[in-house]
């Protein structure tokens, strides 16, 4: 019984060590960001279908083109001394009232705003919000990033805008990143990728 208990405790300890092990990447074996909260969609507009409006030649069902019947003079019977007027031909099919359905354009994808996962780095949390319209990333906003100390503020004052521009230009989280701001870069891009995954976005 003691052997079984010892074996179970050893296995449990090994699992705890494996789960608590933090992967390393980047320069000098830096610790990767850890997910604190998952990505989620925060706003999505309804699908939009554009229409060019009703056909100007169409008329409501069961009605004819409006005619001011009171202004039409009654036809007189021709006298014997005048030749009868030649009968008018029937109106062509092109002048008959037509009904048609208003043409519509294809449905366009509505913009969606997604908050990426909150990634905990060695210096603090990083979270990004991404707005996507159709197949285009239209906006990238940093909701949280390390800015507690003077050094953090100095680095991220240029790193965050640079990362935003890189993602918008590449339309992807697969970008070069910012040298000297590796922790912020890791958290930022991981949060962006989680937002793109939540929205089902593929470049």
mmCIF file with all atom_site columns, C-alpha atoms in Angstrom:
data_model
loop_
_atom_site.group_PDB
_atom_site.id
_atom_site.type_symbol
_atom_site.label_atom_id
_atom_site.label_alt_id
_atom_site.label_comp_id
_atom_site.label_asym_id
_atom_site.label_entity_id
_atom_site.label_seq_id
_atom_site.pdbx_PDB_ins_code
_atom_site.Cartn_x
_atom_site.Cartn_y
_atom_site.Cartn_z
_atom_site.occupancy
_atom_site.B_iso_or_equiv
_atom_site.pdbx_formal_charge
_atom_site.auth_seq_id
_atom_site.auth_comp_id
_atom_site.auth_asym_id
_atom_site.auth_atom_id
_atom_site.pdbx_PDB_model_num
ATOM 1   C CA . UNK A 1 1   ? 0.000   0.000  0.000   1.00 0.00 ? 1   UNK A CA 1
ATOM 2   C CA . UNK A 1 2   ? 2.844   2.388  0.808   1.00 0.00 ? 2   UNK A CA 1
ATOM 3   C CA . UNK A 1 3   ? 4.448   1.679  -2.552  1.00 0.00 ? 3   UNK A CA 1
ATOM 4   C CA . UNK A 1 4   ? 1.239   2.512  -4.377  1.00 0.00 ? 4   UNK A CA 1
ATOM 5   C CA . UNK A 1 5   ? 0.831   5.733  -2.402  1.00 0.00 ? 5   UNK A CA 1
ATOM 6   C CA . UNK A 1 6   ? 4.458   6.683  -3.046  1.00 0.00 ? 6   UNK A CA 1
ATOM 7   C CA . UNK A 1 7   ? 4.068   5.991  -6.771  1.00 0.00 ? 7   UNK A CA 1
ATOM 8   C CA . UNK A 1 8   ? 0.921   8.155  -6.956  1.00 0.00 ? 8   UNK A CA 1
ATOM 9   C CA . UNK A 1 9   ? 2.595   11.009 -5.098  1.00 0.00 ? 9   UNK A CA 1
ATOM 10  C CA . UNK A 1 10  ? 5.640   10.828 -7.390  1.00 0.00 ? 10  UNK A CA 1
ATOM 11  C CA . UNK A 1 11  ? 3.446   10.940 -10.490 1.00 0.00 ? 11  UNK A CA 1
ATOM 12  C CA . UNK A 1 12  ? 1.478   13.902 -9.135  1.00 0.00 ? 12  UNK A CA 1
ATOM 13  C CA . UNK A 1 13  ? 4.660   15.788 -8.318  1.00 0.00 ? 13  UNK A CA 1
ATOM 14  C CA . UNK A 1 14  ? 6.007   15.164 -11.808 1.00 0.00 ? 14  UNK A CA 1
ATOM 15  C CA . UNK A 1 15  ? 2.783   16.508 -13.360 1.00 0.00 ? 15  UNK A CA 1
ATOM 16  C CA . UNK A 1 16  ? 2.935   19.642 -11.206 1.00 0.00 ? 16  UNK A CA 1
ATOM 17  C CA . UNK A 1 17  ? 6.513   20.268 -12.263 1.00 0.00 ? 17  UNK A CA 1
ATOM 18  C CA . UNK A 1 18  ? 5.646   19.799 -15.939 1.00 0.00 ? 18  UNK A CA 1
ATOM 19  C CA . UNK A 1 19  ? 2.652   22.130 -15.774 1.00 0.00 ? 19  UNK A CA 1
ATOM 20  C CA . UNK A 1 20  ? 4.541   24.803 -13.871 1.00 0.00 ? 20  UNK A CA 1
ATOM 21  C CA . UNK A 1 21  ? 7.505   24.707 -16.227 1.00 0.00 ? 21  UNK A CA 1
ATOM 22  C CA . UNK A 1 22  ? 7.653   27.961 -18.188 1.00 0.00 ? 22  UNK A CA 1
ATOM 23  C CA . UNK A 1 23  ? 8.866   27.709 -21.765 1.00 0.00 ? 23  UNK A CA 1
ATOM 24  C CA . UNK A 1 24  ? 11.674  29.973 -22.873 1.00 0.00 ? 24  UNK A CA 1
ATOM 25  C CA . UNK A 1 25  ? 12.247  31.670 -26.190 1.00 0.00 ? 25  UNK A CA 1
ATOM 26  C CA . UNK A 1 26  ? 13.895  34.722 -27.658 1.00 0.00 ? 26  UNK A CA 1
ATOM 27  C CA . UNK A 1 27  ? 17.125  36.329 -26.575 1.00 0.00 ? 27  UNK A CA 1
ATOM 28  C CA . UNK A 1 28  ? 18.912  34.786 -23.627 1.00 0.00 ? 28  UNK A CA 1
ATOM 29  C CA . UNK A 1 29  ? 16.198  32.199 -22.905 1.00 0.00 ? 29  UNK A CA 1
ATOM 30  C CA . UNK A 1 30  ? 13.535  34.719 -21.894 1.00 0.00 ? 30  UNK A CA 1
ATOM 31  C CA . UNK A 1 31  ? 10.344  33.450 -20.283 1.00 0.00 ? 31  UNK A CA 1
ATOM 32  C CA . UNK A 1 32  ? 7.322   33.360 -22.591 1.00 0.00 ? 32  UNK A CA 1
ATOM 33  C CA . UNK A 1 33  ? 4.090   35.163 -21.702 1.00 0.00 ? 33  UNK A CA 1
ATOM 34  C CA . UNK A 1 34  ? 1.469   33.301 -19.688 1.00 0.00 ? 34  UNK A CA 1
ATOM 35  C CA . UNK A 1 35  ? -2.228  33.528 -20.539 1.00 0.00 ? 35  UNK A CA 1
ATOM 36  C CA . UNK A 1 36  ? -4.238  35.146 -17.738 1.00 0.00 ? 36  UNK A CA 1
ATOM 37  C CA . UNK A 1 37  ? -7.607  35.506 -19.494 1.00 0.00 ? 37  UNK A CA 1
ATOM 38  C CA . UNK A 1 38  ? -8.777  34.186 -22.893 1.00 0.00 ? 38  UNK A CA 1
ATOM 39  C CA . UNK A 1 39  ? -9.761  36.227 -25.937 1.00 0.00 ? 39  UNK A CA 1
ATOM 40  C CA . UNK A 1 40  ? -13.390 37.242 -26.403 1.00 0.00 ? 40  UNK A CA 1
ATOM 41  C CA . UNK A 1 41  ? -15.544 39.090 -28.939 1.00 0.00 ? 41  UNK A CA 1
ATOM 42  C CA . UNK A 1 42  ? -16.785 42.345 -27.412 1.00 0.00 ? 42  UNK A CA 1
ATOM 43  C CA . UNK A 1 43  ? -18.687 43.955 -30.315 1.00 0.00 ? 43  UNK A CA 1
ATOM 44  C CA . UNK A 1 44  ? -20.093 42.779 -33.613 1.00 0.00 ? 44  UNK A CA 1
ATOM 45  C CA . UNK A 1 45  ? -22.300 44.812 -35.960 1.00 0.00 ? 45  UNK A CA 1
ATOM 46  C CA . UNK A 1 46  ? -25.191 43.130 -37.809 1.00 0.00 ? 46  UNK A CA 1
ATOM 47  C CA . UNK A 1 47  ? -24.741 41.939 -41.361 1.00 0.00 ? 47  UNK A CA 1
ATOM 48  C CA . UNK A 1 48  ? -25.438 44.716 -43.879 1.00 0.00 ? 48  UNK A CA 1
ATOM 49  C CA . UNK A 1 49  ? -27.181 44.218 -47.248 1.00 0.00 ? 49  UNK A CA 1
ATOM 50  C CA . UNK A 1 50  ? -27.140 47.252 -49.533 1.00 0.00 ? 50  UNK A CA 1
ATOM 51  C CA . UNK A 1 51  ? -30.055 47.946 -51.900 1.00 0.00 ? 51  UNK A CA 1
ATOM 52  C CA . UNK A 1 52  ? -30.365 50.232 -54.875 1.00 0.00 ? 52  UNK A CA 1
ATOM 53  C CA . UNK A 1 53  ? -34.054 50.882 -54.179 1.00 0.00 ? 53  UNK A CA 1
ATOM 54  C CA . UNK A 1 54  ? -37.218 50.023 -56.126 1.00 0.00 ? 54  UNK A CA 1
ATOM 55  C CA . UNK A 1 55  ? -37.326 49.902 -59.899 1.00 0.00 ? 55  UNK A CA 1
ATOM 56  C CA . UNK A 1 56  ? -38.744 53.254 -61.058 1.00 0.00 ? 56  UNK A CA 1
ATOM 57  C CA . UNK A 1 57  ? -40.680 51.442 -63.806 1.00 0.00 ? 57  UNK A CA 1
ATOM 58  C CA . UNK A 1 58  ? -42.402 49.078 -61.419 1.00 0.00 ? 58  UNK A CA 1
ATOM 59  C CA . UNK A 1 59  ? -45.951 49.683 -60.244 1.00 0.00 ? 59  UNK A CA 1
ATOM 60  C CA . UNK A 1 60  ? -47.858 48.302 -57.275 1.00 0.00 ? 60  UNK A CA 1
ATOM 61  C CA . UNK A 1 61  ? -49.705 45.077 -57.890 1.00 0.00 ? 61  UNK A CA 1
ATOM 62  C CA . UNK A 1 62  ? -53.241 45.522 -59.262 1.00 0.00 ? 62  UNK A CA 1
ATOM 63  C CA . UNK A 1 63  ? -52.817 49.159 -60.337 1.00 0.00 ? 63  UNK A CA 1
ATOM 64  C CA . UNK A 1 64  ? -52.170 50.850 -63.653 1.00 0.00 ? 64  UNK A CA 1
ATOM 65  C CA . UNK A 1 65  ? -50.234 53.948 -64.535 1.00 0.00 ? 65  UNK A CA 1
ATOM 66  C CA . UNK A 1 66  ? -52.149 56.960 -63.248 1.00 0.00 ? 66  UNK A CA 1
ATOM 67  C CA . UNK A 1 67  ? -54.337 58.643 -65.883 1.00 0.00 ? 67  UNK A CA 1
ATOM 68  C CA . UNK A 1 68  ? -56.429 61.752 -65.425 1.00 0.00 ? 68  UNK A CA 1
ATOM 69  C CA . UNK A 1 69  ? -59.571 60.348 -67.005 1.00 0.00 ? 69  UNK A CA 1
ATOM 70  C CA . UNK A 1 70  ? -61.521 63.587 -66.600 1.00 0.00 ? 70  UNK A CA 1
ATOM 71  C CA . UNK A 1 71  ? -59.208 65.343 -69.029 1.00 0.00 ? 71  UNK A CA 1
ATOM 72  C CA . UNK A 1 72  ? -59.708 62.843 -71.847 1.00 0.00 ? 72  UNK A CA 1
ATOM 73  C CA . UNK A 1 73  ? -62.198 64.152 -74.398 1.00 0.00 ? 73  UNK A CA 1
ATOM 74  C CA . UNK A 1 74  ? -64.849 61.687 -75.604 1.00 0.00 ? 74  UNK A CA 1
ATOM 75  C CA . UNK A 1 75  ? -64.324 60.345 -79.076 1.00 0.00 ? 75  UNK A CA 1
ATOM 76  C CA . UNK A 1 76  ? -66.831 61.562 -81.654 1.00 0.00 ? 76  UNK A CA 1
ATOM 77  C CA . UNK A 1 77  ? -68.341 59.472 -84.379 1.00 0.00 ? 77  UNK A CA 1
ATOM 78  C CA . UNK A 1 78  ? -66.875 60.493 -87.733 1.00 0.00 ? 78  UNK A CA 1
ATOM 79  C CA . UNK A 1 79  ? -69.302 62.075 -90.178 1.00 0.00 ? 79  UNK A CA 1
ATOM 80  C CA . UNK A 1 80  ? -70.047 60.504 -93.539 1.00 0.00 ? 80  UNK A CA 1
ATOM 81  C CA . UNK A 1 81  ? -67.989 63.181 -95.279 1.00 0.00 ? 81  UNK A CA 1
ATOM 82  C CA . UNK A 1 82  ? -64.779 62.397 -93.351 1.00 0.00 ? 82  UNK A CA 1
ATOM 83  C CA . UNK A 1 83  ? -62.736 59.301 -93.543 1.00 0.00 ? 83  UNK A CA 1
ATOM 84  C CA . UNK A 1 84  ? -62.580 57.192 -90.428 1.00 0.00 ? 84  UNK A CA 1
ATOM 85  C CA . UNK A 1 85  ? -59.323 57.338 -88.538 1.00 0.00 ? 85  UNK A CA 1
ATOM 86  C CA . UNK A 1 86  ? -57.009 54.434 -88.896 1.00 0.00 ? 86  UNK A CA 1
ATOM 87  C CA . UNK A 1 87  ? -57.273 52.206 -85.801 1.00 0.00 ? 87  UNK A CA 1
ATOM 88  C CA . UNK A 1 88  ? -54.403 52.526 -83.444 1.00 0.00 ? 88  UNK A CA 1
ATOM 89  C CA . UNK A 1 89  ? -52.104 49.605 -83.013 1.00 0.00 ? 89  UNK A CA 1
ATOM 90  C CA . UNK A 1 90  ? -52.031 47.796 -79.684 1.00 0.00 ? 90  UNK A CA 1
ATOM 91  C CA . UNK A 1 91  ? -49.362 49.027 -77.322 1.00 0.00 ? 91  UNK A CA 1
ATOM 92  C CA . UNK A 1 92  ? -46.145 47.079 -77.465 1.00 0.00 ? 92  UNK A CA 1
ATOM 93  C CA . UNK A 1 93  ? -45.145 44.816 -74.637 1.00 0.00 ? 93  UNK A CA 1
ATOM 94  C CA . UNK A 1 94  ? -42.399 47.247 -73.664 1.00 0.00 ? 94  UNK A CA 1
ATOM 95  C CA . UNK A 1 95  ? -44.963 49.876 -72.639 1.00 0.00 ? 95  UNK A CA 1
ATOM 96  C CA . UNK A 1 96  ? -46.906 47.491 -70.404 1.00 0.00 ? 96  UNK A CA 1
ATOM 97  C CA . UNK A 1 97  ? -46.546 48.001 -66.667 1.00 0.00 ? 97  UNK A CA 1
ATOM 98  C CA . UNK A 1 98  ? -43.652 45.999 -65.253 1.00 0.00 ? 98  UNK A CA 1
ATOM 99  C CA . UNK A 1 99  ? -42.901 44.813 -61.785 1.00 0.00 ? 99  UNK A CA 1
ATOM 100 C CA . UNK A 1 100 ? -39.445 43.869 -60.667 1.00 0.00 ? 100 UNK A CA 1
ATOM 101 C CA . UNK A 1 101 ? -37.565 43.099 -57.523 1.00 0.00 ? 101 UNK A CA 1
ATOM 102 C CA . UNK A 1 102 ? -35.156 45.754 -56.327 1.00 0.00 ? 102 UNK A CA 1
ATOM 103 C CA . UNK A 1 103 ? -31.581 44.600 -57.029 1.00 0.00 ? 103 UNK A CA 1
ATOM 104 C CA . UNK A 1 104 ? -29.383 44.044 -54.024 1.00 0.00 ? 104 UNK A CA 1
ATOM 105 C CA . UNK A 1 105 ? -25.657 43.869 -53.556 1.00 0.00 ? 105 UNK A CA 1
ATOM 106 C CA . UNK A 1 106 ? -23.976 40.917 -51.863 1.00 0.00 ? 106 UNK A CA 1
ATOM 107 C CA . UNK A 1 107 ? -24.029 40.907 -48.082 1.00 0.00 ? 107 UNK A CA 1
ATOM 108 C CA . UNK A 1 108 ? -20.879 42.432 -46.623 1.00 0.00 ? 108 UNK A CA 1
ATOM 109 C CA . UNK A 1 109 ? -19.123 41.151 -43.530 1.00 0.00 ? 109 UNK A CA 1
ATOM 110 C CA . UNK A 1 110 ? -19.819 43.265 -40.464 1.00 0.00 ? 110 UNK A CA 1
ATOM 111 C CA . UNK A 1 111 ? -16.951 44.700 -38.409 1.00 0.00 ? 111 UNK A CA 1
ATOM 112 C CA . UNK A 1 112 ? -16.078 42.739 -35.286 1.00 0.00 ? 112 UNK A CA 1
ATOM 113 C CA . UNK A 1 113 ? -14.058 43.893 -32.271 1.00 0.00 ? 113 UNK A CA 1
ATOM 114 C CA . UNK A 1 114 ? -12.191 41.277 -30.259 1.00 0.00 ? 114 UNK A CA 1
ATOM 115 C CA . UNK A 1 115 ? -10.241 41.616 -27.027 1.00 0.00 ? 115 UNK A CA 1
ATOM 116 C CA . UNK A 1 116 ? -7.227  39.360 -27.147 1.00 0.00 ? 116 UNK A CA 1
ATOM 117 C CA . UNK A 1 117 ? -6.097  37.237 -24.256 1.00 0.00 ? 117 UNK A CA 1
ATOM 118 C CA . UNK A 1 118 ? -4.356  38.928 -21.347 1.00 0.00 ? 118 UNK A CA 1
ATOM 119 C CA . UNK A 1 119 ? -0.736  37.762 -21.421 1.00 0.00 ? 119 UNK A CA 1
ATOM 120 C CA . UNK A 1 120 ? 1.346   38.017 -18.259 1.00 0.00 ? 120 UNK A CA 1
ATOM 121 C CA . UNK A 1 121 ? 5.001   38.797 -18.937 1.00 0.00 ? 121 UNK A CA 1
ATOM 122 C CA . UNK A 1 122 ? 7.878   39.163 -16.529 1.00 0.00 ? 122 UNK A CA 1
ATOM 123 C CA . UNK A 1 123 ? 7.206   42.899 -16.279 1.00 0.00 ? 123 UNK A CA 1
ATOM 124 C CA . UNK A 1 124 ? 3.415   42.941 -16.318 1.00 0.00 ? 124 UNK A CA 1
ATOM 125 C CA . UNK A 1 125 ? 0.250   42.133 -18.252 1.00 0.00 ? 125 UNK A CA 1
ATOM 126 C CA . UNK A 1 126 ? -0.219  42.816 -21.956 1.00 0.00 ? 126 UNK A CA 1
ATOM 127 C CA . UNK A 1 127 ? -3.613  42.831 -23.690 1.00 0.00 ? 127 UNK A CA 1
ATOM 128 C CA . UNK A 1 128 ? -4.603  43.966 -27.179 1.00 0.00 ? 128 UNK A CA 1
ATOM 129 C CA . UNK A 1 129 ? -7.948  44.745 -28.828 1.00 0.00 ? 129 UNK A CA 1
ATOM 130 C CA . UNK A 1 130 ? -8.327  44.107 -32.557 1.00 0.00 ? 130 UNK A CA 1
ATOM 131 C CA . UNK A 1 131 ? -11.030 45.330 -34.952 1.00 0.00 ? 131 UNK A CA 1
ATOM 132 C CA . UNK A 1 132 ? -11.629 43.358 -38.144 1.00 0.00 ? 132 UNK A CA 1
ATOM 133 C CA . UNK A 1 133 ? -13.831 44.317 -41.099 1.00 0.00 ? 133 UNK A CA 1
ATOM 134 C CA . UNK A 1 134 ? -14.253 41.618 -43.713 1.00 0.00 ? 134 UNK A CA 1
ATOM 135 C CA . UNK A 1 135 ? -10.780 40.273 -44.422 1.00 0.00 ? 135 UNK A CA 1
ATOM 136 C CA . UNK A 1 136 ? -8.920  43.308 -43.100 1.00 0.00 ? 136 UNK A CA 1
ATOM 137 C CA . UNK A 1 137 ? -7.506  44.222 -39.705 1.00 0.00 ? 137 UNK A CA 1
ATOM 138 C CA . UNK A 1 138 ? -8.570  47.850 -39.388 1.00 0.00 ? 138 UNK A CA 1
ATOM 139 C CA . UNK A 1 139 ? -7.434  48.725 -35.857 1.00 0.00 ? 139 UNK A CA 1
ATOM 140 C CA . UNK A 1 140 ? -5.097  47.430 -33.150 1.00 0.00 ? 140 UNK A CA 1
ATOM 141 C CA . UNK A 1 141 ? -5.277  48.980 -29.676 1.00 0.00 ? 141 UNK A CA 1
ATOM 142 C CA . UNK A 1 142 ? -3.138  48.141 -26.655 1.00 0.00 ? 142 UNK A CA 1
ATOM 143 C CA . UNK A 1 143 ? -5.438  47.864 -23.623 1.00 0.00 ? 143 UNK A CA 1
ATOM 144 C CA . UNK A 1 144 ? -2.695  46.949 -21.138 1.00 0.00 ? 144 UNK A CA 1
ATOM 145 C CA . UNK A 1 145 ? 1.096   46.862 -21.151 1.00 0.00 ? 145 UNK A CA 1
ATOM 146 C CA . UNK A 1 146 ? 3.875   47.359 -18.577 1.00 0.00 ? 146 UNK A CA 1
ATOM 147 C CA . UNK A 1 147 ? 4.184   51.055 -17.681 1.00 0.00 ? 147 UNK A CA 1
ATOM 148 C CA . UNK A 1 148 ? 4.826   51.064 -13.946 1.00 0.00 ? 148 UNK A CA 1
ATOM 149 C CA . UNK A 1 149 ? 8.420   52.269 -14.029 1.00 0.00 ? 149 UNK A CA 1
ATOM 150 C CA . UNK A 1 150 ? 10.269  54.894 -15.983 1.00 0.00 ? 150 UNK A CA 1
ATOM 151 C CA . UNK A 1 151 ? 12.138  52.273 -18.001 1.00 0.00 ? 151 UNK A CA 1
ATOM 152 C CA . UNK A 1 152 ? 8.878   50.495 -18.924 1.00 0.00 ? 152 UNK A CA 1
ATOM 153 C CA . UNK A 1 153 ? 7.307   53.764 -20.046 1.00 0.00 ? 153 UNK A CA 1
ATOM 154 C CA . UNK A 1 154 ? 10.376  54.669 -22.075 1.00 0.00 ? 154 UNK A CA 1
ATOM 155 C CA . UNK A 1 155 ? 10.480  51.320 -23.904 1.00 0.00 ? 155 UNK A CA 1
ATOM 156 C CA . UNK A 1 156 ? 6.775   50.922 -24.537 1.00 0.00 ? 156 UNK A CA 1
ATOM 157 C CA . UNK A 1 157 ? 6.278   54.525 -25.664 1.00 0.00 ? 157 UNK A CA 1
ATOM 158 C CA . UNK A 1 158 ? 7.871   53.505 -28.950 1.00 0.00 ? 158 UNK A CA 1
ATOM 159 C CA . UNK A 1 159 ? 7.418   49.715 -28.855 1.00 0.00 ? 159 UNK A CA 1
ATOM 160 C CA . UNK A 1 160 ? 3.604   49.667 -28.664 1.00 0.00 ? 160 UNK A CA 1
ATOM 161 C CA . UNK A 1 161 ? 2.971   52.040 -31.630 1.00 0.00 ? 161 UNK A CA 1
ATOM 162 C CA . UNK A 1 162 ? 5.602   50.187 -33.649 1.00 0.00 ? 162 UNK A CA 1
ATOM 163 C CA . UNK A 1 163 ? 3.936   46.835 -32.956 1.00 0.00 ? 163 UNK A CA 1
ATOM 164 C CA . UNK A 1 164 ? 0.530   48.266 -33.876 1.00 0.00 ? 164 UNK A CA 1
ATOM 165 C CA . UNK A 1 165 ? 1.860   49.487 -37.218 1.00 0.00 ? 165 UNK A CA 1
ATOM 166 C CA . UNK A 1 166 ? 3.606   46.198 -37.940 1.00 0.00 ? 166 UNK A CA 1
ATOM 167 C CA . UNK A 1 167 ? 0.439   44.176 -37.352 1.00 0.00 ? 167 UNK A CA 1
ATOM 168 C CA . UNK A 1 168 ? -1.693  46.522 -39.491 1.00 0.00 ? 168 UNK A CA 1
ATOM 169 C CA . UNK A 1 169 ? 0.847   46.436 -42.301 1.00 0.00 ? 169 UNK A CA 1
ATOM 170 C CA . UNK A 1 170 ? 1.334   42.655 -42.234 1.00 0.00 ? 170 UNK A CA 1
ATOM 171 C CA . UNK A 1 171 ? -2.356  41.907 -41.489 1.00 0.00 ? 171 UNK A CA 1
ATOM 172 C CA . UNK A 1 172 ? -1.010  39.228 -39.190 1.00 0.00 ? 172 UNK A CA 1
ATOM 173 C CA . UNK A 1 173 ? 0.647   38.619 -35.833 1.00 0.00 ? 173 UNK A CA 1
ATOM 174 C CA . UNK A 1 174 ? 3.625   37.127 -37.667 1.00 0.00 ? 174 UNK A CA 1
ATOM 175 C CA . UNK A 1 175 ? 5.842   40.213 -37.583 1.00 0.00 ? 175 UNK A CA 1
ATOM 176 C CA . UNK A 1 176 ? 9.428   41.008 -36.680 1.00 0.00 ? 176 UNK A CA 1
ATOM 177 C CA . UNK A 1 177 ? 8.680   42.676 -33.347 1.00 0.00 ? 177 UNK A CA 1
ATOM 178 C CA . UNK A 1 178 ? 10.635  45.414 -31.603 1.00 0.00 ? 178 UNK A CA 1
ATOM 179 C CA . UNK A 1 179 ? 14.244  44.980 -30.529 1.00 0.00 ? 179 UNK A CA 1
ATOM 180 C CA . UNK A 1 180 ? 14.824  45.865 -26.878 1.00 0.00 ? 180 UNK A CA 1
ATOM 181 C CA . UNK A 1 181 ? 11.166  45.252 -25.981 1.00 0.00 ? 181 UNK A CA 1
ATOM 182 C CA . UNK A 1 182 ? 11.070  41.478 -26.256 1.00 0.00 ? 182 UNK A CA 1
ATOM 183 C CA . UNK A 1 183 ? 8.721   40.824 -23.342 1.00 0.00 ? 183 UNK A CA 1
ATOM 184 C CA . UNK A 1 184 ? 6.206   43.388 -24.546 1.00 0.00 ? 184 UNK A CA 1
ATOM 185 C CA . UNK A 1 185 ? 6.543   42.022 -28.082 1.00 0.00 ? 185 UNK A CA 1
ATOM 186 C CA . UNK A 1 186 ? 5.844   38.461 -26.941 1.00 0.00 ? 186 UNK A CA 1
ATOM 187 C CA . UNK A 1 187 ? 2.778   39.437 -24.935 1.00 0.00 ? 187 UNK A CA 1
ATOM 188 C CA . UNK A 1 188 ? 1.487   41.855 -27.580 1.00 0.00 ? 188 UNK A CA 1
ATOM 189 C CA . UNK A 1 189 ? 1.713   39.416 -30.486 1.00 0.00 ? 189 UNK A CA 1
ATOM 190 C CA . UNK A 1 190 ? 0.329   36.516 -28.456 1.00 0.00 ? 190 UNK A CA 1
ATOM 191 C CA . UNK A 1 191 ? -2.691  38.648 -27.525 1.00 0.00 ? 191 UNK A CA 1
ATOM 192 C CA . UNK A 1 192 ? -3.163  39.719 -31.161 1.00 0.00 ? 192 UNK A CA 1
ATOM 193 C CA . UNK A 1 193 ? -3.019  36.124 -32.355 1.00 0.00 ? 193 UNK A CA 1
ATOM 194 C CA . UNK A 1 194 ? -5.593  35.017 -29.784 1.00 0.00 ? 194 UNK A CA 1
ATOM 195 C CA . UNK A 1 195 ? -7.938  37.789 -30.966 1.00 0.00 ? 195 UNK A CA 1
ATOM 196 C CA . UNK A 1 196 ? -7.524  36.765 -34.603 1.00 0.00 ? 196 UNK A CA 1
ATOM 197 C CA . UNK A 1 197 ? -8.192  33.146 -33.688 1.00 0.00 ? 197 UNK A CA 1
ATOM 198 C CA . UNK A 1 198 ? -11.338 34.086 -31.750 1.00 0.00 ? 198 UNK A CA 1
ATOM 199 C CA . UNK A 1 199 ? -12.632 36.033 -34.768 1.00 0.00 ? 199 UNK A CA 1
ATOM 200 C CA . UNK A 1 200 ? -11.750 33.227 -37.177 1.00 0.00 ? 200 UNK A CA 1
ATOM 201 C CA . UNK A 1 201 ? -9.474  35.596 -39.107 1.00 0.00 ? 201 UNK A CA 1
ATOM 202 C CA . UNK A 1 202 ? -6.991  34.135 -41.572 1.00 0.00 ? 202 UNK A CA 1
ATOM 203 C CA . UNK A 1 203 ? -4.716  36.373 -43.580 1.00 0.00 ? 203 UNK A CA 1
#
